CSV table of C-alpha atoms in Angstrom, one decimal:
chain,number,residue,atom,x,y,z
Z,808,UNK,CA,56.0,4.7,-13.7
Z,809,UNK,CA,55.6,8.5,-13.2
Z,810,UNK,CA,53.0,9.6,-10.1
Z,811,UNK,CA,51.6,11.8,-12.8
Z,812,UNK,CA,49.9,9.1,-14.8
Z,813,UNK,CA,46.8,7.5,-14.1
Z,814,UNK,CA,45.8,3.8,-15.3
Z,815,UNK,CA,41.6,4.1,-15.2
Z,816,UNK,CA,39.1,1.6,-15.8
Z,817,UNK,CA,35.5,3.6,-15.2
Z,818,UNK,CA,34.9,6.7,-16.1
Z,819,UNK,CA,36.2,9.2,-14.3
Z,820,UNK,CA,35.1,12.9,-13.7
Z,821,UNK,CA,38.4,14.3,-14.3
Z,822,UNK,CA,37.6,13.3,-18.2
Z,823,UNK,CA,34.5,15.8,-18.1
Z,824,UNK,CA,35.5,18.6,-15.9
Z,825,UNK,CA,37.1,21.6,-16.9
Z,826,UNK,CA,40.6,20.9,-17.0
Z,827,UNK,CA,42.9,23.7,-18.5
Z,828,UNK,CA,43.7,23.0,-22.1
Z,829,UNK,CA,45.3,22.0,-24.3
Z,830,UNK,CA,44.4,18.5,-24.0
Z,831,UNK,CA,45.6,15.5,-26.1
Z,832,UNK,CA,43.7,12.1,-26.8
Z,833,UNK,CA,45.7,9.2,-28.8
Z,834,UNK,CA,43.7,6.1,-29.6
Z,835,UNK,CA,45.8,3.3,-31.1
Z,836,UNK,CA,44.6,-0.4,-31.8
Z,837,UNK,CA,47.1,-3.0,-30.5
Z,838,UNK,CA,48.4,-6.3,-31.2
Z,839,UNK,CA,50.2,-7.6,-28.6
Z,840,UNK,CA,53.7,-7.7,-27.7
Z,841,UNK,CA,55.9,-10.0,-29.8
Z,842,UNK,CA,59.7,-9.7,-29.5
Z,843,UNK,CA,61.0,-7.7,-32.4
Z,844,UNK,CA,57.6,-6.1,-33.6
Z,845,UNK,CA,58.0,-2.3,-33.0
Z,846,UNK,CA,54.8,-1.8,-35.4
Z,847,UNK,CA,52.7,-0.8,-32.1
Z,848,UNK,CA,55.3,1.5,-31.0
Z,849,UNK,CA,56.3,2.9,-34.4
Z,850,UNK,CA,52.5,3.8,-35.5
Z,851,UNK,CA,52.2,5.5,-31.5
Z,852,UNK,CA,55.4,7.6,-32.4
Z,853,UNK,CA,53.7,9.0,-35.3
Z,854,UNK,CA,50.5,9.9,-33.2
Z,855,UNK,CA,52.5,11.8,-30.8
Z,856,UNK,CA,53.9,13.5,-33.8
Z,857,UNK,CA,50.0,14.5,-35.6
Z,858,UNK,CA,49.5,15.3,-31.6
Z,859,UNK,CA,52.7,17.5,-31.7
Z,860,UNK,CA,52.2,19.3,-34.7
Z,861,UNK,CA,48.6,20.0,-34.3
Z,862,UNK,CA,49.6,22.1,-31.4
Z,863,UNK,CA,52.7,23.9,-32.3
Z,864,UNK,CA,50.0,25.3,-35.4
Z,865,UNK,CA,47.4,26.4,-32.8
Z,866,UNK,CA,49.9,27.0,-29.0
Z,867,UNK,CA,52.5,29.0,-28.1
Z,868,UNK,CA,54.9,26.7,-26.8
Z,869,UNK,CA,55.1,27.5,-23.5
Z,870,UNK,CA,51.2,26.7,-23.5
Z,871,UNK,CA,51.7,22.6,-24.2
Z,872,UNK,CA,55.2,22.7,-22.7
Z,873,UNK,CA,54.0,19.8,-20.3
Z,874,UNK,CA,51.7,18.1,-22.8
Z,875,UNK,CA,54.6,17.8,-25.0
Z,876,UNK,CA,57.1,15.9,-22.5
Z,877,UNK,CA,53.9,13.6,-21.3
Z,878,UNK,CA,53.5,12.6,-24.7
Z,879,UNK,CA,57.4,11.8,-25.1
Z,880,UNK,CA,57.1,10.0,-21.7
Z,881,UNK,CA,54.3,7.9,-22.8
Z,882,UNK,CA,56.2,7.2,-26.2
Z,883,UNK,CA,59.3,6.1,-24.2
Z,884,UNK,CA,57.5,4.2,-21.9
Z,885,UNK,CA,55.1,2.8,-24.5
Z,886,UNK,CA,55.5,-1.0,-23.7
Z,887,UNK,CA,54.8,-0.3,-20.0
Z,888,UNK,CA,51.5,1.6,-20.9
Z,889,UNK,CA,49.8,-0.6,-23.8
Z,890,UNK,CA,47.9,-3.9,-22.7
Z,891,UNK,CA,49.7,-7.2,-24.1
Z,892,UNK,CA,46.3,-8.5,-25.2
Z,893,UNK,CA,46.1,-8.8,-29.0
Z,894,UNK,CA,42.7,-6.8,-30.8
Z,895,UNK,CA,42.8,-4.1,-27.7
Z,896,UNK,CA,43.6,-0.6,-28.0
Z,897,UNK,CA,45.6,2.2,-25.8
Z,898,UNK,CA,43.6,5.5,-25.2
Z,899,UNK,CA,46.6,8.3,-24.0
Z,900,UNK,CA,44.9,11.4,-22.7
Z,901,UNK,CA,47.1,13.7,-21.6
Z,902,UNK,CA,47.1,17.4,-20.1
Z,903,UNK,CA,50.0,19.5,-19.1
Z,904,UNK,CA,49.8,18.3,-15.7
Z,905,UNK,CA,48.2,14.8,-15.8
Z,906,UNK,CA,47.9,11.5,-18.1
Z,907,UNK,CA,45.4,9.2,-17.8
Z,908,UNK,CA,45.6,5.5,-19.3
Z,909,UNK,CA,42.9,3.5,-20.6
Z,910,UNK,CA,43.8,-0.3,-21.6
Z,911,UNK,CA,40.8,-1.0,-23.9
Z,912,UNK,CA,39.7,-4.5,-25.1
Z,913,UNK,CA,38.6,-3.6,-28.2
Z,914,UNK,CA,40.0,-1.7,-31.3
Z,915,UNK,CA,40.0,2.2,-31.2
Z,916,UNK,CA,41.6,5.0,-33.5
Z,917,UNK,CA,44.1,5.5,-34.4
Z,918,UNK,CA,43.6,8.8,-33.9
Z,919,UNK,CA,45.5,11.9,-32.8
Z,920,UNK,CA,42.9,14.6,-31.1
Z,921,UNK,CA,44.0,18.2,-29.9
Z,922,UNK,CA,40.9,19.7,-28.0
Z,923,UNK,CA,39.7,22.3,-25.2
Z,924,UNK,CA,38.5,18.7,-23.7
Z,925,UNK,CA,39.3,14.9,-24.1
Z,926,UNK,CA,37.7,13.5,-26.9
Z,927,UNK,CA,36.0,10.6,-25.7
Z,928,UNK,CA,33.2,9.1,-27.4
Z,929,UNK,CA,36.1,6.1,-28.6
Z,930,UNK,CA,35.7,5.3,-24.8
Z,931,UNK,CA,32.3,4.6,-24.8
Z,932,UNK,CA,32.6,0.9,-25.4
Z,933,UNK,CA,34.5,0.7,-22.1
Z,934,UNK,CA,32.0,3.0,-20.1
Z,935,UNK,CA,28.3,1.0,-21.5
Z,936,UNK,CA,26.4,-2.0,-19.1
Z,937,UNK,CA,28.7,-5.2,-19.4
Z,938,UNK,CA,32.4,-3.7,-20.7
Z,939,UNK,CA,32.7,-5.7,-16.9
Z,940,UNK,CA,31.5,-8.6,-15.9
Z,941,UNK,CA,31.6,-11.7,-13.9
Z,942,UNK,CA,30.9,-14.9,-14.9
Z,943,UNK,CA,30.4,-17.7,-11.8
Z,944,UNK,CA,31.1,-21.5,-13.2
Z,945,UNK,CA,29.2,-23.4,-11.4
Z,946,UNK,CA,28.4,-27.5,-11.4
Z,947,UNK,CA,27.3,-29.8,-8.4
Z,948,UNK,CA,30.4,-29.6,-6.3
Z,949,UNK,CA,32.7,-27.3,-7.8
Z,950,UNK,CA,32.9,-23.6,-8.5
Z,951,UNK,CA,34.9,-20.6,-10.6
Z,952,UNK,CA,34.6,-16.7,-10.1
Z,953,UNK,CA,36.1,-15.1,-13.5
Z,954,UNK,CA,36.5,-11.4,-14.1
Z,955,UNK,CA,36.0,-10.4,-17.7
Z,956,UNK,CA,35.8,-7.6,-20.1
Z,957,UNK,CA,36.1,-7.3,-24.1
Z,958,UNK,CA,39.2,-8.5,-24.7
Z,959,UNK,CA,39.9,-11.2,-22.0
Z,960,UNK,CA,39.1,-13.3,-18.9
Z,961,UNK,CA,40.8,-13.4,-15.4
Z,962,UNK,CA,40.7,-15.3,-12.6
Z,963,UNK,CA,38.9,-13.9,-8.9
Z,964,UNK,CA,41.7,-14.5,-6.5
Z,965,UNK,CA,38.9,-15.5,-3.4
Z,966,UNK,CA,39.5,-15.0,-0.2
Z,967,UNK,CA,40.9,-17.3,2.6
Z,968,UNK,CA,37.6,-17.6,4.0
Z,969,UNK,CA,36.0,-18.7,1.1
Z,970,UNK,CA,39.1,-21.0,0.4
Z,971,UNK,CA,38.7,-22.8,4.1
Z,972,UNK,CA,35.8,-23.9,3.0
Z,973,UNK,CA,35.7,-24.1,-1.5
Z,974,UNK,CA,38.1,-25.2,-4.0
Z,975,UNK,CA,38.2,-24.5,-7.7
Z,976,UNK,CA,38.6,-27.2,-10.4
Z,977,UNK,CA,37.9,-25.9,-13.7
Z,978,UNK,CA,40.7,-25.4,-16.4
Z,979,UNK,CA,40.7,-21.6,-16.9
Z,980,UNK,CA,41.0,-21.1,-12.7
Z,981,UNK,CA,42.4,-24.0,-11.4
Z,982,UNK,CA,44.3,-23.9,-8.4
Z,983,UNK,CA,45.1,-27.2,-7.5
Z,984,UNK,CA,43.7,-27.9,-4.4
Z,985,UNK,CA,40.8,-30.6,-4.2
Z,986,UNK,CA,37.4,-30.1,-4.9
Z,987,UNK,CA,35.7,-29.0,-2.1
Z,988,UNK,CA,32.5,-31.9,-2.6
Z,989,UNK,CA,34.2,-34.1,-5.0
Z,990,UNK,CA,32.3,-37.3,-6.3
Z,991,UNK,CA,34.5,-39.8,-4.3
Z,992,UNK,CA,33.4,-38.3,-0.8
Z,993,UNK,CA,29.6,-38.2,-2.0
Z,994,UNK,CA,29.7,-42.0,-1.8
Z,995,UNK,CA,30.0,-41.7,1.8
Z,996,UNK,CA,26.9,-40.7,2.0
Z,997,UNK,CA,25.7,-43.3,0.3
Z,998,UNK,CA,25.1,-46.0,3.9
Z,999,UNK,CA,22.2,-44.0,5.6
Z,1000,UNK,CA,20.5,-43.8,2.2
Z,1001,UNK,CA,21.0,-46.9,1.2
Z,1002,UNK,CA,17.1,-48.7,0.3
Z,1003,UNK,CA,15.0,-45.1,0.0
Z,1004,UNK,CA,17.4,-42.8,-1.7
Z,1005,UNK,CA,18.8,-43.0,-4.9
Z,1006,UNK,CA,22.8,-42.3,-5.9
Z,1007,UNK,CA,21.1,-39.1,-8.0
Z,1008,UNK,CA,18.6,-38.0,-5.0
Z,1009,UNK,CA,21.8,-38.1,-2.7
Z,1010,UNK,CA,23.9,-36.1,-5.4
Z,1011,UNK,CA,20.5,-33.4,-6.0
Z,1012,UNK,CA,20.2,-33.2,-2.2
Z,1013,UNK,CA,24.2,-32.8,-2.0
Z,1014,UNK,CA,24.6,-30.2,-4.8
Z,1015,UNK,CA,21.5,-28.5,-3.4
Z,1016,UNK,CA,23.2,-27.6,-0.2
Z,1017,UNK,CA,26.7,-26.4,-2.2
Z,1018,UNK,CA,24.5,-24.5,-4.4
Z,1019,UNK,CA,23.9,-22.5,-1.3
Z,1020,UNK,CA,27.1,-22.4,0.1
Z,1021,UNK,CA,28.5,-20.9,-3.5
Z,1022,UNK,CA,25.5,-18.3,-3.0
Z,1023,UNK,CA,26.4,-17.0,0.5
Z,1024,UNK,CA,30.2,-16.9,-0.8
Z,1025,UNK,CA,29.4,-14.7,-3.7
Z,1026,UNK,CA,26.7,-12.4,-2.3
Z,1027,UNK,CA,28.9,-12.0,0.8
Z,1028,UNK,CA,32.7,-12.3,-0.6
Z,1029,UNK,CA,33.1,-11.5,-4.2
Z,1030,UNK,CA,30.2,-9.5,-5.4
Z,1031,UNK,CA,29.4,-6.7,-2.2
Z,1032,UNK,CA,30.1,-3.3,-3.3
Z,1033,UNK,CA,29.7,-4.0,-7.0
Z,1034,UNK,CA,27.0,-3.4,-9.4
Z,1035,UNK,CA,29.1,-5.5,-12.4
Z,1036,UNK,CA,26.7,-7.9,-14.0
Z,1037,UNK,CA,26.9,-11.9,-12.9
Z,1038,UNK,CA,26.7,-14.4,-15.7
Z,1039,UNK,CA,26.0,-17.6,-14.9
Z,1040,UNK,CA,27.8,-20.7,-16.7
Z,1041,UNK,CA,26.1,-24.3,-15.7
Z,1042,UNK,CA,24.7,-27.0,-17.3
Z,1043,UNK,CA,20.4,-26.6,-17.6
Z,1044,UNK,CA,19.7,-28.5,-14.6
Z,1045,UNK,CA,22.0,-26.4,-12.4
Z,1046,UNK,CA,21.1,-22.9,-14.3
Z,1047,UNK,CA,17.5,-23.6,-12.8
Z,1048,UNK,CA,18.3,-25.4,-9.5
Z,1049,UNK,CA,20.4,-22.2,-9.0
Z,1050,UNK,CA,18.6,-19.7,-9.1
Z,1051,UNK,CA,15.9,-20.7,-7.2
Z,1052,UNK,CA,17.4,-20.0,-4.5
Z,1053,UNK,CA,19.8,-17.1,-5.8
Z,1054,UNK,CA,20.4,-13.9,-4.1
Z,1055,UNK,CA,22.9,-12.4,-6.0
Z,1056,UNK,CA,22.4,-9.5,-6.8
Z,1057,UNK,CA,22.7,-8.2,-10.9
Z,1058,UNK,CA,22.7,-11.9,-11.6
Z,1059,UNK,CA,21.5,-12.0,-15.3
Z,1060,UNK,CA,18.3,-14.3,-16.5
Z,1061,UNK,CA,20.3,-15.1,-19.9
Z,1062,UNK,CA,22.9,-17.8,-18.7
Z,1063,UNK,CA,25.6,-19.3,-20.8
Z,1064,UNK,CA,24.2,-23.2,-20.7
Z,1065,UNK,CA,27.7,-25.6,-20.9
Z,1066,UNK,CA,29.8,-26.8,-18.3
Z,1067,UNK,CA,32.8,-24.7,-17.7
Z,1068,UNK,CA,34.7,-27.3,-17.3
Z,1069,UNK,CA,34.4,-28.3,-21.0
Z,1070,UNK,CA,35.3,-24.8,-22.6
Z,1071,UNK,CA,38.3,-23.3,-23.7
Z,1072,UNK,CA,38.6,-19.7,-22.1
Z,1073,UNK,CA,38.0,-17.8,-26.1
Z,1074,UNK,CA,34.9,-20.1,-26.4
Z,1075,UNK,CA,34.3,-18.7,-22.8
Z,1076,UNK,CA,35.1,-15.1,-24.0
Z,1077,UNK,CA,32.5,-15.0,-27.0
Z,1078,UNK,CA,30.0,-16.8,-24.9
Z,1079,UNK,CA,30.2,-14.5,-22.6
Z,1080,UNK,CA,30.2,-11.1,-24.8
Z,1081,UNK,CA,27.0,-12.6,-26.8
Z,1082,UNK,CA,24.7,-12.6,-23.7
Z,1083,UNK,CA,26.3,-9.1,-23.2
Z,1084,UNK,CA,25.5,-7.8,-26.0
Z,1085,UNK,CA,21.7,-9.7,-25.7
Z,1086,UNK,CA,21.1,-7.7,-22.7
Z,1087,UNK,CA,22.0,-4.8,-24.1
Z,1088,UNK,CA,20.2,-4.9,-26.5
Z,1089,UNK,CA,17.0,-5.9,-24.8
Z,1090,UNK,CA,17.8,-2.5,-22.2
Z,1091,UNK,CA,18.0,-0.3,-25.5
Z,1092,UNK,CA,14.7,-1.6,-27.0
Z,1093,UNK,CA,12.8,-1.4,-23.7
Z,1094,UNK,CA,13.9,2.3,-23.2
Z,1095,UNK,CA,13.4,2.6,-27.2
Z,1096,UNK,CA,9.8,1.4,-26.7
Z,1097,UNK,CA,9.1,4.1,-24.2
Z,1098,UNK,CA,10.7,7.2,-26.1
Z,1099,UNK,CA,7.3,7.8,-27.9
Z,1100,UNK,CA,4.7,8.4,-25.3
Z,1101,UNK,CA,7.6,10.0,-23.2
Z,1102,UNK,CA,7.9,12.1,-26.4
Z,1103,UNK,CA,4.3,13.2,-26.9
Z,1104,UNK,CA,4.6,14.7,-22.9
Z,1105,UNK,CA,7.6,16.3,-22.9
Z,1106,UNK,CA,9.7,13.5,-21.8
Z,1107,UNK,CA,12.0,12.7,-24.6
Z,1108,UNK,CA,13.4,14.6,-27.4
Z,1109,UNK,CA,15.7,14.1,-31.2
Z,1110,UNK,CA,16.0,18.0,-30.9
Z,1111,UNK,CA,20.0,19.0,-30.5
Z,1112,UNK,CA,18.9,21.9,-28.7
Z,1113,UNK,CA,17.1,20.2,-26.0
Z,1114,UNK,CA,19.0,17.7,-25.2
Z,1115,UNK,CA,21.7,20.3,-24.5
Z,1116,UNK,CA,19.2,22.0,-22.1
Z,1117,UNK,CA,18.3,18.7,-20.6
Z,1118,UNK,CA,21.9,17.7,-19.6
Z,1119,UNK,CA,22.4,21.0,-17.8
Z,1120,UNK,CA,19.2,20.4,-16.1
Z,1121,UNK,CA,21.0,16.5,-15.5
Z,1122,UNK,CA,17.5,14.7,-16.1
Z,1123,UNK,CA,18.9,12.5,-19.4
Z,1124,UNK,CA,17.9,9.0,-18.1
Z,1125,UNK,CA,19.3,7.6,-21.4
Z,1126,UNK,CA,21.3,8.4,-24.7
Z,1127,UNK,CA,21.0,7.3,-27.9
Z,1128,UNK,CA,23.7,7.9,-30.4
Z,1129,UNK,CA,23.8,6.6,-34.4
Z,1130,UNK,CA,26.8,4.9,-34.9
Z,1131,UNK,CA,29.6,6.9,-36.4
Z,1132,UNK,CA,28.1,10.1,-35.5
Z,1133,UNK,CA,29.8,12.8,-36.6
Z,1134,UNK,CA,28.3,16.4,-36.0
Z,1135,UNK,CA,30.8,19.0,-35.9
Z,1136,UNK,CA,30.0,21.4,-32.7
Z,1137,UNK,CA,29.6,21.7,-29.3
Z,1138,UNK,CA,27.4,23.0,-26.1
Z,1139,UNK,CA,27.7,25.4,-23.4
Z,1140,UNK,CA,28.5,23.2,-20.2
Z,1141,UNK,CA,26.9,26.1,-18.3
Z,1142,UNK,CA,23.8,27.0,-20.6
Z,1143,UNK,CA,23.2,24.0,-22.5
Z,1144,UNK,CA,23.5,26.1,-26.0
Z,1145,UNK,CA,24.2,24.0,-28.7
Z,1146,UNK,CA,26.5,25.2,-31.9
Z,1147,UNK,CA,27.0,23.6,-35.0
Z,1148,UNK,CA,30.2,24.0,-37.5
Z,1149,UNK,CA,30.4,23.4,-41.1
Z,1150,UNK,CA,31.3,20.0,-41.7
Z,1151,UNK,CA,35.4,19.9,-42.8
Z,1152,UNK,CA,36.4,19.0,-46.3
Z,1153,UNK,CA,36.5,15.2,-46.8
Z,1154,UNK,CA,34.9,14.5,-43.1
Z,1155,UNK,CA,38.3,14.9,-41.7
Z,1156,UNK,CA,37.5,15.7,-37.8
Z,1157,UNK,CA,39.7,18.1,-35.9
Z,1158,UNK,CA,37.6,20.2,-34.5
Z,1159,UNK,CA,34.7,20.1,-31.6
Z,1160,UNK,CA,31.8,17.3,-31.9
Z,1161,UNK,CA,28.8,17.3,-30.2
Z,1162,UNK,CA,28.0,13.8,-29.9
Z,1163,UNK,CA,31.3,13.5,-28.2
Z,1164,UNK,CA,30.5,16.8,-25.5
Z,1165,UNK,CA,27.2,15.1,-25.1
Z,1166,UNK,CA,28.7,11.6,-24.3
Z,1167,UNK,CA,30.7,13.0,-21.2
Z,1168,UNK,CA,27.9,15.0,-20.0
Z,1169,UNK,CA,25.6,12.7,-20.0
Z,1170,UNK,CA,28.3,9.9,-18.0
Z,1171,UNK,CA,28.9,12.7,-15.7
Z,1172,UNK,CA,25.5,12.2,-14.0
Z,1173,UNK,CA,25.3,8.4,-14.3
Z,1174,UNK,CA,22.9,8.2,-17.8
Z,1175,UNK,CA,22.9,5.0,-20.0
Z,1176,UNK,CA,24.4,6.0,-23.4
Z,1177,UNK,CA,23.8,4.0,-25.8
Z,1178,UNK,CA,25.6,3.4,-29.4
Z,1179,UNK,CA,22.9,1.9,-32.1
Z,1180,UNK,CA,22.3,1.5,-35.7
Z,1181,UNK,CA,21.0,4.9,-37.3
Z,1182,UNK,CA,17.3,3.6,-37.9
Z,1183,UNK,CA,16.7,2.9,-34.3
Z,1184,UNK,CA,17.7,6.2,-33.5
Z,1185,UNK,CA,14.3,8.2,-33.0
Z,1186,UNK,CA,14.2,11.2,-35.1
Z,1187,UNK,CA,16.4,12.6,-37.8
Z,1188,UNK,CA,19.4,14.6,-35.8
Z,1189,UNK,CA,21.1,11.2,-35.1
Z,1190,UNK,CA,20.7,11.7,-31.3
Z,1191,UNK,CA,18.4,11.5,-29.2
Z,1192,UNK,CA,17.6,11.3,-25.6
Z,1193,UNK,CA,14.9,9.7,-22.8
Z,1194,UNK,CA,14.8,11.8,-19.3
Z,1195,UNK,CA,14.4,10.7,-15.9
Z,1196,UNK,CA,11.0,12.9,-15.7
């Protein structure tokens, strides 16, 4: 693949910097890769071509001279770039000397964007609390460590520490290998008990101590240098037992309460997006519920014009946009002046958006954005924004 392109998951600075235009953003839902369907392909071909057009109307062709053969790089290399994963999307940003890749696991566009900057409020999704998790399967004497986003689920590869001493047992990570504190070598145990100890006080005192292995192996192995949420799968009497004596850091309070062991990985999946989407939810409505006293002293606005001033000043704590926002202008990245267009016949967007230049500035220094309903959005602009003071 050419050293020119660049396969991102995060968001990235490079999207919100100034970066000499003209720059390109394709969004296309996919649907996986089956042998003969050249849908994907064919409806990415005529993006390129909206892309292509749009610019030989507004450039001089020497001016997109290198957007033009990134674009017919990506559109011959199409099934390298796109994710195989049915109900994704690929996100194609390209400028004339760089193309970044985002594999999404949800459905974006299609759309065909010709700008001074990426567009990329479709991104959003991918940039919000949870688009990455982990979820840690956990029973008395076996344990998983799953990645996941939107669109699927993948297995932690651990490390041969943590393998001396764990094994993995479950269906969606199994590795083969023994359980590490399998039922048939609890009964040994069993003799010096025997007479003052039941069978379950043996297994409760058993799974207590693995309970604290699998903690030490996650804090210290799979979770340091991360901030990705934790979700914890486990039966009710190991959700509690658990966390007790927990110190995993971002480990969430809402748990997903089955055995893993039991559940097919896209009963897993929407499991584990529901108790995303929960805690969302319950970090909107706690900002939400401060906006109005912050309001009343200067520390929240709905006004366009100074939330513009108050991403300059980078004090946004949090952004709230109404879904499908659409509010044709822009801001000075320098200034913070805000200016509005006409809106285009039909609604048809081609032009700047504000939402969209407020979306990157407000990623650019580390703000929660948030994408809501239009009546929870305070105010009557569509956007508005809490600051850090």
């Amino acid at each position: 693949m050419n050293d020119d392109i660049t396969i991102l998951a995060d968001f990235d600075s490079a999207l919100y910097e100034q970066v000499e235009p003209p720059l390109v953003s394709l969004y296309l839902p996919t649907h996986g890769s089956a042998p003969g369907d050249e849908s994907d392909r064919i409806e990415f071909e005529a993006l390129v071509e909206q892309a292509r057009a749009k610019l030989a109307q507004e450039r001089e062709r020497r001016e997109y001279k290198g957007v033009d053969e990134r674009l017919a790089y990506a559109a011959e290399h199409f099934d390298d770039l796109m994710s195989p994963a049915p109900g994704g999307s690929l996100a194609v940003l390209a400028g004339n000397d760089r193309t970044y890749i985002y594999r999404l696991g949800y459905e974006a566009g299609p759309l065909a964007f010709v700008g001074e900057r990426f567009y990329v409020k479709p991104l959003l999704k991918n940039f919000q609390f949870g688009s990455h998790y982990f979820l840690l399967g956990l029973s008395a004497d076996r344990f998983a460590f799953v990645h996941g986003d939107f669109g699927s689920l993948e297995r932690v590869e651990l490390p041969r520490d943590v393998l001396d001493a764990f094994s993995e047992e479950f269906p969606l990570v199994y590795d083969g290998h023994e359980g590490a504190l399998d039922y048939s070598s609890l009964e040994n145990h069993m003799p010096p008990y025997h007479g003052w100890k039941s069978r379950n006080d043996v297994r409760k005192e058993e799974a207590g101590k693995f309970f604290q292995y699998v903690n030490k192996a996650v804090t210290d192995y799979l979770v340091a240098g991360t901030d990705l949420p934790v979700i914890l799968v486990s039966l009710p009497e190991h959700q509690s037992a658990f966390r007790r004596i927990s110190t995993i850091p971002h480990l969430l309070d809402e748990g997903i309460e089955k055995d893993i062991g039991g559940i097919e990985a896209p009963e897993l999946l929407s499991d584990a997006k529901a108790v995303i989407e929960h805690v969302r939810e319950a970090r909107a409505t706690e900002l939400l519920e401060k906006f109005g006293d912050a309001e009343a002293h200067g520390g929240a606005s709905s006004d366009l014009k100074a939330i513009g001033l108050a991403l300059v000043e980078r004090k946004v704590r949090a952004l709230f946009l109404a879904e499908g926002a659409y509010i044709p202008g822009g801001f000075d990245e320098q200034t913070g002046e805000v200016f509005l267009f006409e809106r285009e016949p039909h609604g048809r967007f081609q032009g700047p958006e504000l939402a969209d230049g407020f979306v990157r500035a407000a990623l650019a220094q580390d703000a929660d954005v948030f994408e809501l309903p239009a009546e929870k959005i305070p105010g009557d602009s569509g956007i508005a924004a809490l600051y850090r003071y």
